[in-house]
XYZ file of N, CA, C and O in Angstrom:
240
model
N 34.784 -18.148 11.478
C 34.281 -17.204 10.582
C 33.162 -15.178 11.237
O 33.075 -16.179 12.517
N 33.058 -15.185 10.666
C 33.219 -13.310 11.122
C 31.479 -13.045 11.187
O 30.793 -13.064 9.800
N 29.922 -13.572 12.164
C 28.806 -13.322 11.650
C 28.634 -11.554 11.738
O 29.593 -10.893 11.668
N 27.582 -11.458 10.907
C 27.195 -9.773 10.420
C 27.200 -9.552 11.590
O 26.496 -9.858 13.025
N 27.399 -8.119 11.558
C 26.974 -7.029 12.093
C 25.609 -6.708 13.068
O 25.529 -6.581 13.317
N 24.921 -6.519 12.003
C 23.592 -6.895 12.277
C 22.541 -8.288 11.098
O 22.751 -8.993 10.937
N 21.589 -8.017 12.644
C 20.336 -8.518 12.189
C 18.832 -8.478 11.530
O 19.218 -6.627 12.033
N 18.495 -8.664 10.474
C 17.393 -7.821 9.442
C 15.866 -7.875 10.076
O 15.839 -9.364 10.113
N 14.571 -7.456 9.276
C 14.012 -7.981 10.666
C 12.524 -6.570 9.460
O 13.133 -5.521 9.404
N 11.635 -6.562 10.074
C 9.957 -5.716 9.873
C 10.099 -6.137 11.125
O 10.061 -6.396 12.498
N 9.226 -4.723 11.504
C 8.750 -4.475 12.689
C 6.886 -4.297 12.005
O 7.076 -4.178 11.101
N 6.220 -4.459 12.860
C 4.853 -4.500 12.715
C 4.075 -3.265 14.073
O 4.640 -2.991 15.196
N 3.999 -1.908 13.807
C 3.753 -0.873 14.108
C 2.405 -1.133 13.883
O 1.316 -0.811 13.324
N 1.745 -0.418 15.813
C -0.194 -0.561 14.895
C -0.259 1.299 16.049
O 0.606 1.528 16.623
N -1.377 1.834 15.718
C -1.933 2.825 16.123
C -3.655 2.995 16.508
O -4.387 2.690 15.278
N -3.903 2.315 17.695
C -5.727 1.959 17.687
C -5.978 3.934 18.812
O -7.041 3.444 19.094
N -4.974 4.760 17.786
C -6.039 6.170 18.686
C -4.335 6.403 19.171
O -5.672 7.990 19.924
N -4.046 6.166 19.870
C -3.382 6.390 20.875
C -1.941 7.163 20.691
O -0.701 6.720 21.440
N -1.069 6.618 19.083
C -0.045 6.916 18.522
C 0.203 5.114 18.716
O -0.163 5.071 18.909
N 1.232 5.557 17.389
C 2.102 4.269 17.309
C 3.047 3.907 18.355
O 3.703 4.085 18.924
N 2.883 2.316 18.008
C 3.810 1.581 19.215
C 4.439 0.136 18.204
O 3.032 -0.468 17.209
N 5.046 -0.101 18.845
C 5.750 -1.394 18.104
C 5.489 -2.185 18.248
O 4.709 -2.456 20.037
N 4.142 -3.172 17.646
C 3.752 -4.647 17.752
C 4.030 -5.743 18.068
O 4.542 -6.868 19.016
N 5.005 -6.091 16.884
C 5.703 -7.733 16.843
C 7.047 -6.944 15.659
O 7.621 -5.968 15.416
N 8.019 -8.213 16.371
C 9.313 -7.801 14.908
C 10.033 -8.880 14.773
O 9.346 -10.290 15.549
N 10.098 -9.303 12.952
C 9.989 -10.534 12.557
C 11.711 -10.622 11.954
O 12.071 -9.740 11.576
N 12.371 -11.508 12.461
C 13.548 -11.017 11.699
C 13.690 -11.974 10.474
O 13.017 -13.520 9.892
N 13.933 -11.651 9.936
C 14.234 -11.822 8.091
C 14.599 -13.597 8.152
O 14.518 -14.218 6.763
N 15.470 -13.793 8.786
C 16.202 -15.574 8.924
C 15.255 -15.886 9.635
O 15.273 -17.544 8.221
N 14.224 -15.993 9.866
C 12.354 -17.264 10.806
C 11.605 -16.651 9.548
O 10.775 -17.743 10.250
N 11.173 -15.806 9.243
C 9.860 -15.698 8.887
C 10.093 -14.864 7.667
O 10.518 -13.524 7.231
N 8.578 -14.402 6.595
C 8.123 -14.328 5.624
C 8.180 -13.120 5.650
O 7.424 -12.986 6.238
N 7.920 -12.875 4.290
C 7.807 -11.370 3.927
C 5.848 -11.351 4.125
O 5.323 -10.667 4.940
N 5.283 -12.504 3.488
C 3.490 -12.254 2.953
C 3.143 -12.948 4.874
O 2.169 -12.649 4.875
N 4.035 -13.622 5.344
C 3.686 -14.011 6.952
C 2.979 -12.950 7.841
O 2.202 -12.601 8.668
N 4.178 -11.652 7.424
C 4.163 -10.683 8.090
C 3.313 -9.602 8.156
O 2.615 -9.431 8.468
N 2.385 -9.712 6.633
C 1.522 -9.232 5.819
C 0.333 -9.997 6.836
O -0.936 -8.504 7.267
N 0.446 -11.029 6.680
C -0.743 -11.606 7.015
C -0.916 -11.101 9.157
O -2.686 -11.259 9.075
N -0.037 -11.901 9.486
C -0.674 -11.389 10.945
C -0.922 -9.815 10.665
O -1.290 -9.225 12.170
N -0.299 -8.855 10.266
C -0.466 -7.428 10.275
C -1.724 -6.812 10.098
O -2.810 -6.083 10.200
N -2.652 -7.352 9.072
C -4.373 -8.064 8.309
C -4.958 -8.318 9.337
O -5.766 -7.443 10.659
N -4.272 -9.248 10.398
C -5.254 -8.936 11.877
C -5.576 -8.422 12.990
O -6.578 -7.770 12.932
N -4.529 -7.614 13.240
C -4.812 -5.833 13.832
C -5.396 -5.221 12.871
O -6.059 -4.425 14.042
N -5.269 -5.265 11.487
C -6.114 -4.481 11.197
C -7.661 -4.857 10.687
O -8.042 -3.293 11.045
N -7.756 -6.161 10.961
C -9.319 -6.630 11.587
C -9.763 -5.782 13.069
O -11.119 -5.650 13.744
N -9.386 -5.941 13.860
C -8.753 -5.557 15.391
C -9.552 -4.142 15.267
O -9.352 -3.877 16.473
N -9.178 -3.442 14.285
C -9.248 -2.073 14.391
C -8.468 -1.240 14.610
O -8.367 0.635 14.525
N -6.842 -1.486 14.701
C -5.416 -0.873 14.364
C -5.672 0.042 13.081
O -5.651 -0.250 12.528
N -5.365 1.060 12.973
C -3.965 1.533 12.077
C -2.571 0.716 12.269
O -2.454 0.115 13.116
N -2.213 -0.014 10.484
C -1.399 -0.631 10.540
C -0.053 -0.256 9.270
O -0.083 0.049 8.304
N 1.306 -0.213 10.112
C 2.424 -0.174 9.468
C 3.360 -1.076 9.338
O 3.513 -1.120 10.351
N 3.913 -1.828 8.308
C 4.527 -2.248 8.521
C 6.293 -1.580 7.945
O 5.915 -0.860 6.907
N 7.490 -2.291 8.445
C 8.807 -0.936 7.960
C 10.143 -1.953 8.108
O 9.676 -3.103 10.246
N 11.239 -2.132 7.739
C 11.908 -2.242 8.143
C 12.837 -2.527 9.105
O 12.782 -1.030 9.648
N 13.091 -3.033 10.054
C 14.596 -2.463 11.041
C 15.614 -3.032 11.087
O 15.857 -4.195 10.202
N 16.536 -2.953 11.607
C 17.663 -3.949 11.498
C 18.460 -3.833 13.309
O 17.900 -3.294 14.115
N 19.225 -4.482 13.731
C 19.548 -4.387 15.628
C 20.266 -5.370 15.859
O 21.013 -6.231 14.422
N 21.555 -5.098 16.718
C 22.789 -5.528 16.266
C 23.460 -6.998 17.006
O 21.759 -7.534 17.477
N 23.893 -7.293 15.819
C 23.592 -9.230 15.824
C 24.210 -9.854 17.379
O 25.876 -9.517 17.180
N 24.015 -9.804 19.052
C 25.070 -10.049 19.395
C 25.434 -11.658 19.754
O 25.096 -12.193 19.654
């Protein structure tokens, strides 16, 4: 059985005023988008600007 070349998921980027950094990465197989949004809200409460983006990485 051939496995997929890539894994797909989301990154949460935060910006506390010093530029954007990846704060967390989630695998779509293990996490719902609703959970990612909930976690992103926590960073907003902590004072960060937040972005969520799709990402993929090689499946080793």
